[in-house]
Amino acid sequence: MTSATTPILTPDQRLRVFVSSTLQELAEERAAVKDAIQNMHLTPVMFELGARAHAPRNLYRQYLAQSQIFIGIYWDRYGWVAPEESVSGLEDEYNLSGKMPKLIYIKKSEAREPRLEDLIHRIQNDDQLSYKTFQTPEELAGLIIDDLAVLLTERFNSTMQSKFSEPQAQSFNSIPAIPNMLVGREQHVSEIKEILSDPNTRLVTLTGPGGIGKTRLAIETARQLQHTYPDGAAYVPLAPVKNAALVPETVSYGLGMKVSGGNVLDSLKLFLQDKRFLLVLDNFEQIMDATSIIDDLLFAAPGLKIIVTSRERLALSFEHLYQVPTLTSNDVEISDDHFPSAVELFVQRAKSVQPSFKVTDQNRDIIYKICRRLEGLPLAIELAAGQINLFSPAMLYQRLEKSFDVLKGSFRDIPERQKTIHNTIDWSYELLSPAEQDLLLRISLYSAGSVMQAIEAMQTPDGDDVYTILGSLINKSLLMKQDDETMMRYQMLESVREFAQEKLKERGLYDTYRQHQADFYYHSLLEVKNQKNQIYQSDLLKYLEKEHTNIRLALEFLMEKKDVKKVTTIAWSLWLFWWVNAHTKEGYTWLRKVWEIQKDEPQALDDHTFSLLATNVGAMSFLQRDFGTFNDTLFKYHDLIMGQDDDELIATATLITGVVKTIMKEYALAEQILKISYERFIACGSKTGVSLVLSALGRNSIYQGLTVPAKKYYQQSLDIARSEENEFSMIISLAGFALSEVMERNADAKNYLRESLMLSQSLHFYE
């Protein structure tokens, strides 16, 4: 018998993946796993592959010692416990895996042995690893291929970050600094902080009706806690998001990340996995299908804690609910300097509208009654106080009484408190002039807030001055002015926005005003496209990112109307933005839908518009590596595209085609096509395009092993990118330079790679 100290070599010395499971009951699964691992050019390490001359326990111990990754697969059976042993070989293998990276898969069962149930429970309670369930061998094989790819990518990225990251990582904080003081919530903030201080509490959901102040309470709690999380805290508003599939991308952008291609959720988990971080997700109720994303994030990132605001609980087993109470209006006796919290909020907001406002013996009890009538809902109180410049407290109370008596019970399918806030908004709305009402309804269509250019394009009744009306809506607390890095934006509370859209539908104006909105973005984006050389690219990309939610709404409407021409024109204005700002998957989705409409119900498109569509669909398909759609669009209609009198169109089409030809190893043809692209980008004056095509020529040379011409192309590309301060093109050029130097075994490669990585980190761009 071989000595226990004699190494037992595995069948292959490549990266080794140890597979632990019972043999007979999971025979089909083990065969599928073996094939999956081998398909990834890794070595499966399995008991049945070893020499039988070795003792079983000695065999798997030696195999484990030589493996780099542990895969555990469990179903019903715990396995045989050998004489003089306390655990089965199955559990012994898990115990011996130590700190090895682990992937655990559990087959759904109704007859699992108790000791295996105990082992699985121990695995589930280990916050350093995650597990997945499966049903079939085919599903298991797919999971393993995906998870091994992510695991290897994480290890590679971790190594690269350790080599090139800055010595001191800076924390990320994006908690808003709201200027209004939080009133009457000190105790509630303390209670939530206490809940989060428990190491076992990872998720706190603030629940309650609309307008109760969930968002404000969450922000204040996060603001007070943000410095206790070494890697930072972030606030991500989800009210504009209606599609659960967009949640990972929205959260990524809230964290300052740009993820181009691939699985956005996996990139997000990779970003958070080693961080101690606080994340606030606001307004989750309309995307309840996305609760699994929260589950995934918390399992992937042990140091992550999440505060969610939602009108509905998430129904996750580890969720800690906090019911946000109303503000009190009867907890203390009213005096000159001491008010209940609801009254204090009313007084503060009233003074901000009318600085001379005072609490007197005559109005004190009336203010108390107003707050009682509004049930202590902060939004309702703020809207009421916003009218104090028009009415005395007594007049205000009379109108509240009358309005609520009329509307009470009109909406039977919503909670009682929601009825109250709806009625409060309706009452405020009825006090507006027709011109104010109309402008409020129009702005309500802009989910991400409206810029001044959009408001200026809105036609007001009887030629009223739009600026005066806008100022009046701000003064009445129905609109808020928000400053961002590029321009002023005008936003309304989500509950006000939803109310206004209901009014639009009641008045039969919803589709009419959505058409106006779509036309605004059609014309404004066309104008931006025509002025591309007069706008600083960085500012333009920031502007488009802020407007992206509104542009989505315009595209949705045009798709409903099957207006292929306008969708095509808007998409053509956005293709570079979609690429640079890592929205390629979304752009691809939009354009595939347009293409399907055009195939099923051909529109009367002129050749130029059709060429734009075919090129754009092909470009987005290529960026998603969908070469089938690429061949059916850009490649198939290549001759038609080349016949158009549009230098930018031809330059873009040939750039994408040339890159594809490089991938297909048709290097001579690729160079020929890319030089056409170069000439056409020169002709249309697009320096960004020239820089990109030079990098593509460099890549074509690299693929042939020709480093000298490659470095020449990359240098030209880099010079143009630096002159334009185009950081995105600089990243591509520097990465190409680094690859050239690596191929020449030149130590300078690390300098180019370091600069490229630093720029990527500054842009939060990962490709």
PDB file of N, CA and C in Angstrom, residues 309-381:
ATOM      1  N   THR A 309     -37.268  51.319   1.043  1.00  0.00           N
ATOM      2  CA  THR A 309     -38.571  51.928   1.317  1.00  0.00           C
ATOM      3  C   THR A 309     -39.569  51.358   0.327  1.00  0.00           C
ATOM      4  N   SER A 310     -40.723  50.950   0.836  1.00  0.00           N
ATOM      5  CA  SER A 310     -41.717  50.305  -0.022  1.00  0.00           C
ATOM      6  C   SER A 310     -43.075  50.338   0.650  1.00  0.00           C
ATOM      7  N   ARG A 311     -44.119  50.524  -0.144  1.00  0.00           N
ATOM      8  CA  ARG A 311     -45.474  50.453   0.400  1.00  0.00           C
ATOM      9  C   ARG A 311     -45.871  49.008   0.703  1.00  0.00           C
ATOM     10  N   GLU A 312     -45.116  48.077   0.183  1.00  0.00           N
ATOM     11  CA  GLU A 312     -45.409  46.656   0.372  1.00  0.00           C
ATOM     12  C   GLU A 312     -44.164  45.945   0.880  1.00  0.00           C
ATOM     13  N   ARG A 313     -44.305  45.029   1.831  1.00  0.00           N
ATOM     14  CA  ARG A 313     -43.154  44.285   2.329  1.00  0.00           C
ATOM     15  C   ARG A 313     -42.600  43.403   1.223  1.00  0.00           C
ATOM     16  N   LEU A 314     -41.302  43.110   1.308  1.00  0.00           N
ATOM     17  CA  LEU A 314     -40.640  42.332   0.271  1.00  0.00           C
ATOM     18  C   LEU A 314     -40.879  40.830   0.429  1.00  0.00           C
ATOM     19  N   ALA A 315     -41.299  40.404   1.612  1.00  0.00           N
ATOM     20  CA  ALA A 315     -41.588  38.989   1.890  1.00  0.00           C
ATOM     21  C   ALA A 315     -40.338  38.126   1.757  1.00  0.00           C
ATOM     22  N   LEU A 316     -39.205  38.633   2.217  1.00  0.00           N
ATOM     23  CA  LEU A 316     -37.972  37.848   2.298  1.00  0.00           C
ATOM     24  C   LEU A 316     -37.801  37.369   3.736  1.00  0.00           C
ATOM     25  N   SER A 317     -37.273  36.165   3.901  1.00  0.00           N
ATOM     26  CA  SER A 317     -37.235  35.554   5.232  1.00  0.00           C
ATOM     27  C   SER A 317     -36.375  36.332   6.213  1.00  0.00           C
ATOM     28  N   PHE A 318     -35.344  37.028   5.719  1.00  0.00           N
ATOM     29  CA  PHE A 318     -34.437  37.748   6.620  1.00  0.00           C
ATOM     30  C   PHE A 318     -34.768  39.238   6.687  1.00  0.00           C
ATOM     31  N   GLU A 319     -35.908  39.629   6.160  1.00  0.00           N
ATOM     32  CA  GLU A 319     -36.311  41.037   6.138  1.00  0.00           C
ATOM     33  C   GLU A 319     -36.768  41.497   7.520  1.00  0.00           C
ATOM     34  N   HIS A 320     -36.303  42.669   7.956  1.00  0.00           N
ATOM     35  CA  HIS A 320     -36.762  43.270   9.215  1.00  0.00           C
ATOM     36  C   HIS A 320     -37.658  44.450   8.848  1.00  0.00           C
ATOM     37  N   LEU A 321     -38.931  44.339   9.195  1.00  0.00           N
ATOM     38  CA  LEU A 321     -39.893  45.382   8.839  1.00  0.00           C
ATOM     39  C   LEU A 321     -39.907  46.495   9.876  1.00  0.00           C
ATOM     40  N   TYR A 322     -40.008  47.732   9.372  1.00  0.00           N
ATOM     41  CA  TYR A 322     -40.193  48.874  10.264  1.00  0.00           C
ATOM     42  C   TYR A 322     -41.358  49.687   9.710  1.00  0.00           C
ATOM     43  N   GLN A 323     -42.463  49.687  10.427  1.00  0.00           N
ATOM     44  CA  GLN A 323     -43.652  50.419  10.007  1.00  0.00           C
ATOM     45  C   GLN A 323     -43.485  51.888  10.395  1.00  0.00           C
ATOM     46  N   VAL A 324     -43.391  52.738   9.400  1.00  0.00           N
ATOM     47  CA  VAL A 324     -43.184  54.166   9.670  1.00  0.00           C
ATOM     48  C   VAL A 324     -44.494  54.766  10.176  1.00  0.00           C
ATOM     49  N   PRO A 325     -44.488  55.331  11.373  1.00  0.00           N
ATOM     50  CA  PRO A 325     -45.738  55.880  11.929  1.00  0.00           C
ATOM     51  C   PRO A 325     -46.023  57.278  11.383  1.00  0.00           C
ATOM     52  N   THR A 326     -47.247  57.726  11.555  1.00  0.00           N
ATOM     53  CA  THR A 326     -47.581  59.109  11.219  1.00  0.00           C
ATOM     54  C   THR A 326     -46.964  60.035  12.254  1.00  0.00           C
ATOM     55  N   LEU A 327     -46.888  61.321  11.919  1.00  0.00           N
ATOM     56  CA  LEU A 327     -46.431  62.310  12.893  1.00  0.00           C
ATOM     57  C   LEU A 327     -47.538  62.551  13.911  1.00  0.00           C
ATOM     58  N   THR A 328     -47.150  62.705  15.154  1.00  0.00           N
ATOM     59  CA  THR A 328     -48.147  62.861  16.217  1.00  0.00           C
ATOM     60  C   THR A 328     -48.669  64.290  16.265  1.00  0.00           C
ATOM     61  N   SER A 329     -49.943  64.401  16.593  1.00  0.00           N
ATOM     62  CA  SER A 329     -50.544  65.732  16.719  1.00  0.00           C
ATOM     63  C   SER A 329     -51.187  65.937  18.087  1.00  0.00           C
ATOM     64  N   ASN A 330     -51.064  64.953  18.980  1.00  0.00           N
ATOM     65  CA  ASN A 330     -51.730  65.086  20.283  1.00  0.00           C
ATOM     66  C   ASN A 330     -50.887  64.520  21.419  1.00  0.00           C
ATOM     67  N   ASP A 331     -49.522  64.452  21.229  1.00  0.00           N
ATOM     68  CA  ASP A 331     -48.699  63.842  22.270  1.00  0.00           C
ATOM     69  C   ASP A 331     -48.285  64.821  23.350  1.00  0.00           C
ATOM     70  N   VAL A 332     -48.313  66.106  23.057  1.00  0.00           N
ATOM     71  CA  VAL A 332     -47.949  67.107  24.063  1.00  0.00           C
ATOM     72  C   VAL A 332     -48.936  68.267  24.001  1.00  0.00           C
ATOM     73  N   GLU A 333     -48.944  69.016  25.040  1.00  0.00           N
ATOM     74  CA  GLU A 333     -49.789  70.214  25.054  1.00  0.00           C
ATOM     75  C   GLU A 333     -49.148  71.305  24.221  1.00  0.00           C
ATOM     76  N   ILE A 334     -49.943  71.960  23.375  1.00  0.00           N
ATOM     77  CA  ILE A 334     -49.415  73.021  22.526  1.00  0.00           C
ATOM     78  C   ILE A 334     -49.121  74.241  23.390  1.00  0.00           C
ATOM     79  N   SER A 335     -47.924  74.792  23.203  1.00  0.00           N
ATOM     80  CA  SER A 335     -47.539  76.025  23.874  1.00  0.00           C
ATOM     81  C   SER A 335     -46.795  76.893  22.872  1.00  0.00           C
ATOM     82  N   ASP A 336     -46.314  78.055  23.327  1.00  0.00           N
ATOM     83  CA  ASP A 336     -45.650  78.982  22.414  1.00  0.00           C
ATOM     84  C   ASP A 336     -44.361  78.406  21.835  1.00  0.00           C
ATOM     85  N   ASP A 337     -43.690  77.496  22.545  1.00  0.00           N
ATOM     86  CA  ASP A 337     -42.392  77.003  22.072  1.00  0.00           C
ATOM     87  C   ASP A 337     -42.321  75.477  22.032  1.00  0.00           C
ATOM     88  N   HIS A 338     -43.450  74.798  22.187  1.00  0.00           N
ATOM     89  CA  HIS A 338     -43.425  73.335  22.202  1.00  0.00           C
ATOM     90  C   HIS A 338     -44.682  72.804  21.521  1.00  0.00           C
ATOM     91  N   PHE A 339     -44.494  72.198  20.318  1.00  0.00           N
ATOM     92  CA  PHE A 339     -45.616  71.698  19.547  1.00  0.00           C
ATOM     93  C   PHE A 339     -45.485  70.197  19.332  1.00  0.00           C
ATOM     94  N   PRO A 340     -46.597  69.495  19.103  1.00  0.00           N
ATOM     95  CA  PRO A 340     -46.510  68.116  18.605  1.00  0.00           C
ATOM     96  C   PRO A 340     -45.779  68.122  17.261  1.00  0.00           C
ATOM     97  N   SER A 341     -45.201  66.978  16.894  1.00  0.00           N
ATOM     98  CA  SER A 341     -44.349  66.943  15.701  1.00  0.00           C
ATOM     99  C   SER A 341     -45.104  67.324  14.430  1.00  0.00           C
ATOM    100  N   ALA A 342     -46.357  66.899  14.291  1.00  0.00           N
ATOM    101  CA  ALA A 342     -47.122  67.246  13.094  1.00  0.00           C
ATOM    102  C   ALA A 342     -47.341  68.753  13.009  1.00  0.00           C
ATOM    103  N   VAL A 343     -47.655  69.370  14.157  1.00  0.00           N
ATOM    104  CA  VAL A 343     -47.855  70.824  14.184  1.00  0.00           C
ATOM    105  C   VAL A 343     -46.539  71.543  13.910  1.00  0.00           C
ATOM    106  N   GLU A 344     -45.441  71.031  14.474  1.00  0.00           N
ATOM    107  CA  GLU A 344     -44.138  71.639  14.247  1.00  0.00           C
ATOM    108  C   GLU A 344     -43.787  71.639  12.756  1.00  0.00           C
ATOM    109  N   LEU A 345     -44.084  70.525  12.069  1.00  0.00           N
ATOM    110  CA  LEU A 345     -43.824  70.460  10.633  1.00  0.00           C
ATOM    111  C   LEU A 345     -44.667  71.493   9.886  1.00  0.00           C
ATOM    112  N   PHE A 346     -45.935  71.597  10.228  1.00  0.00           N
ATOM    113  CA  PHE A 346     -46.798  72.573   9.566  1.00  0.00           C
ATOM    114  C   PHE A 346     -46.263  73.990   9.766  1.00  0.00           C
ATOM    115  N   VAL A 347     -45.890  74.313  10.988  1.00  0.00           N
ATOM    116  CA  VAL A 347     -45.413  75.670  11.294  1.00  0.00           C
ATOM    117  C   VAL A 347     -44.132  75.980  10.529  1.00  0.00           C
ATOM    118  N   GLN A 348     -43.193  75.051  10.514  1.00  0.00           N
ATOM    119  CA  GLN A 348     -41.932  75.285   9.807  1.00  0.00           C
ATOM    120  C   GLN A 348     -42.159  75.507   8.321  1.00  0.00           C
ATOM    121  N   ARG A 349     -42.966  74.648   7.691  1.00  0.00           N
ATOM    122  CA  ARG A 349     -43.205  74.793   6.256  1.00  0.00           C
ATOM    123  C   ARG A 349     -44.004  76.058   5.951  1.00  0.00           C
ATOM    124  N   ALA A 350     -44.934  76.410   6.804  1.00  0.00           N
ATOM    125  CA  ALA A 350     -45.702  77.645   6.598  1.00  0.00           C
ATOM    126  C   ALA A 350     -44.785  78.864   6.654  1.00  0.00           C
ATOM    127  N   LYS A 351     -43.831  78.864   7.586  1.00  0.00           N
ATOM    128  CA  LYS A 351     -42.893  79.987   7.689  1.00  0.00           C
ATOM    129  C   LYS A 351     -41.975  80.075   6.476  1.00  0.00           C
ATOM    130  N   SER A 352     -41.669  78.939   5.854  1.00  0.00           N
ATOM    131  CA  SER A 352     -40.812  78.993   4.666  1.00  0.00           C
ATOM    132  C   SER A 352     -41.541  79.628   3.486  1.00  0.00           C
ATOM    133  N   VAL A 353     -42.889  79.537   3.490  1.00  0.00           N
ATOM    134  CA  VAL A 353     -43.691  80.160   2.435  1.00  0.00           C
ATOM    135  C   VAL A 353     -44.017  81.608   2.794  1.00  0.00           C
ATOM    136  N   GLN A 354     -44.338  81.822   4.067  1.00  0.00           N
ATOM    137  CA  GLN A 354     -44.709  83.161   4.552  1.00  0.00           C
ATOM    138  C   GLN A 354     -43.912  83.442   5.822  1.00  0.00           C
ATOM    139  N   PRO A 355     -42.736  84.063   5.694  1.00  0.00           N
ATOM    140  CA  PRO A 355     -41.844  84.251   6.853  1.00  0.00           C
ATOM    141  C   PRO A 355     -42.510  84.927   8.049  1.00  0.00           C
ATOM    142  N   SER A 356     -43.543  85.701   7.821  1.00  0.00           N
ATOM    143  CA  SER A 356     -44.199  86.419   8.926  1.00  0.00           C
ATOM    144  C   SER A 356     -45.221  85.561   9.675  1.00  0.00           C
ATOM    145  N   PHE A 357     -45.416  84.333   9.233  1.00  0.00           N
ATOM    146  CA  PHE A 357     -46.426  83.475   9.860  1.00  0.00           C
ATOM    147  C   PHE A 357     -46.061  83.188  11.317  1.00  0.00           C
ATOM    148  N   LYS A 358     -47.069  83.262  12.185  1.00  0.00           N
ATOM    149  CA  LYS A 358     -46.864  82.999  13.613  1.00  0.00           C
ATOM    150  C   LYS A 358     -48.015  82.167  14.161  1.00  0.00           C
ATOM    151  N   VAL A 359     -47.700  81.411  15.211  1.00  0.00           N
ATOM    152  CA  VAL A 359     -48.739  80.684  15.935  1.00  0.00           C
ATOM    153  C   VAL A 359     -49.291  81.627  17.006  1.00  0.00           C
ATOM    154  N   THR A 360     -50.603  81.814  16.969  1.00  0.00           N
ATOM    155  CA  THR A 360     -51.244  82.741  17.909  1.00  0.00           C
ATOM    156  C   THR A 360     -52.330  82.005  18.695  1.00  0.00           C
ATOM    157  N   ASP A 361     -52.871  82.702  19.691  1.00  0.00           N
ATOM    158  CA  ASP A 361     -53.963  82.107  20.467  1.00  0.00           C
ATOM    159  C   ASP A 361     -55.174  81.830  19.580  1.00  0.00           C
ATOM    160  N   GLN A 362     -55.319  82.643  18.504  1.00  0.00           N
ATOM    161  CA  GLN A 362     -56.480  82.501  17.637  1.00  0.00           C
ATOM    162  C   GLN A 362     -56.349  81.305  16.668  1.00  0.00           C
ATOM    163  N   ASN A 363     -55.118  81.009  16.222  1.00  0.00           N
ATOM    164  CA  ASN A 363     -54.993  79.955  15.197  1.00  0.00           C
ATOM    165  C   ASN A 363     -54.418  78.637  15.724  1.00  0.00           C
ATOM    166  N   ARG A 364     -53.991  78.632  17.012  1.00  0.00           N
ATOM    167  CA  ARG A 364     -53.312  77.451  17.556  1.00  0.00           C
ATOM    168  C   ARG A 364     -54.184  76.193  17.465  1.00  0.00           C
ATOM    169  N   ASP A 365     -55.415  76.280  17.923  1.00  0.00           N
ATOM    170  CA  ASP A 365     -56.293  75.110  17.914  1.00  0.00           C
ATOM    171  C   ASP A 365     -56.671  74.701  16.494  1.00  0.00           C
ATOM    172  N   ILE A 366     -56.786  75.687  15.590  1.00  0.00           N
ATOM    173  CA  ILE A 366     -57.126  75.388  14.198  1.00  0.00           C
ATOM    174  C   ILE A 366     -55.990  74.594  13.537  1.00  0.00           C
ATOM    175  N   ILE A 367     -54.755  74.998  13.810  1.00  0.00           N
ATOM    176  CA  ILE A 367     -53.606  74.268  13.251  1.00  0.00           C
ATOM    177  C   ILE A 367     -53.605  72.832  13.765  1.00  0.00           C
ATOM    178  N   TYR A 368     -53.915  72.668  15.015  1.00  0.00           N
ATOM    179  CA  TYR A 368     -54.013  71.325  15.596  1.00  0.00           C
ATOM    180  C   TYR A 368     -55.071  70.510  14.850  1.00  0.00           C
ATOM    181  N   LYS A 369     -56.232  71.117  14.565  1.00  0.00           N
ATOM    182  CA  LYS A 369     -57.303  70.409  13.863  1.00  0.00           C
ATOM    183  C   LYS A 369     -56.897  70.066  12.426  1.00  0.00           C
ATOM    184  N   ILE A 370     -56.159  70.969  11.784  1.00  0.00           N
ATOM    185  CA  ILE A 370     -55.686  70.701  10.412  1.00  0.00           C
ATOM    186  C   ILE A 370     -54.812  69.447  10.397  1.00  0.00           C
ATOM    187  N   CYS A 371     -53.882  69.388  11.333  1.00  0.00           N
ATOM    188  CA  CYS A 371     -52.964  68.240  11.380  1.00  0.00           C
ATOM    189  C   CYS A 371     -53.701  66.953  11.722  1.00  0.00           C
ATOM    190  N   ARG A 372     -54.688  67.061  12.586  1.00  0.00           N
ATOM    191  CA  ARG A 372     -55.505  65.883  12.880  1.00  0.00           C
ATOM    192  C   ARG A 372     -56.273  65.450  11.633  1.00  0.00           C
ATOM    193  N   ARG A 373     -56.824  66.428  10.919  1.00  0.00           N
ATOM    194  CA  ARG A 373     -57.592  66.125   9.717  1.00  0.00           C
ATOM    195  C   ARG A 373     -56.713  65.444   8.657  1.00  0.00           C
ATOM    196  N   LEU A 374     -55.458  65.817   8.611  1.00  0.00           N
ATOM    197  CA  LEU A 374     -54.520  65.244   7.633  1.00  0.00           C
ATOM    198  C   LEU A 374     -53.864  63.970   8.138  1.00  0.00           C
ATOM    199  N   GLU A 375     -54.285  63.494   9.311  1.00  0.00           N
ATOM    200  CA  GLU A 375     -53.840  62.221   9.881  1.00  0.00           C
ATOM    201  C   GLU A 375     -52.330  62.134  10.083  1.00  0.00           C
ATOM    202  N   GLY A 376     -51.685  63.283  10.249  1.00  0.00           N
ATOM    203  CA  GLY A 376     -50.250  63.280  10.515  1.00  0.00           C
ATOM    204  C   GLY A 376     -49.391  62.851   9.340  1.00  0.00           C
ATOM    205  N   LEU A 377     -49.912  62.830   8.110  1.00  0.00           N
ATOM    206  CA  LEU A 377     -49.122  62.458   6.941  1.00  0.00           C
ATOM    207  C   LEU A 377     -48.256  63.636   6.504  1.00  0.00           C
ATOM    208  N   PRO A 378     -46.936  63.480   6.509  1.00  0.00           N
ATOM    209  CA  PRO A 378     -46.048  64.611   6.225  1.00  0.00           C
ATOM    210  C   PRO A 378     -46.311  65.289   4.886  1.00  0.00           C
ATOM    211  N   LEU A 379     -46.515  64.525   3.805  1.00  0.00           N
ATOM    212  CA  LEU A 379     -46.744  65.151   2.507  1.00  0.00           C
ATOM    213  C   LEU A 379     -48.013  65.980   2.523  1.00  0.00           C
ATOM    214  N   ALA A 380     -49.079  65.440   3.114  1.00  0.00           N
ATOM    215  CA  ALA A 380     -50.335  66.186   3.181  1.00  0.00           C
ATOM    216  C   ALA A 380     -50.161  67.473   3.977  1.00  0.00           C
ATOM    217  N   ILE A 381     -49.415  67.401   5.086  1.00  0.00           N
ATOM    218  CA  ILE A 381     -49.176  68.592   5.917  1.00  0.00           C
ATOM    219  C   ILE A 381     -48.379  69.631   5.142  1.00  0.00           C
TER     220      ILE A 381
END
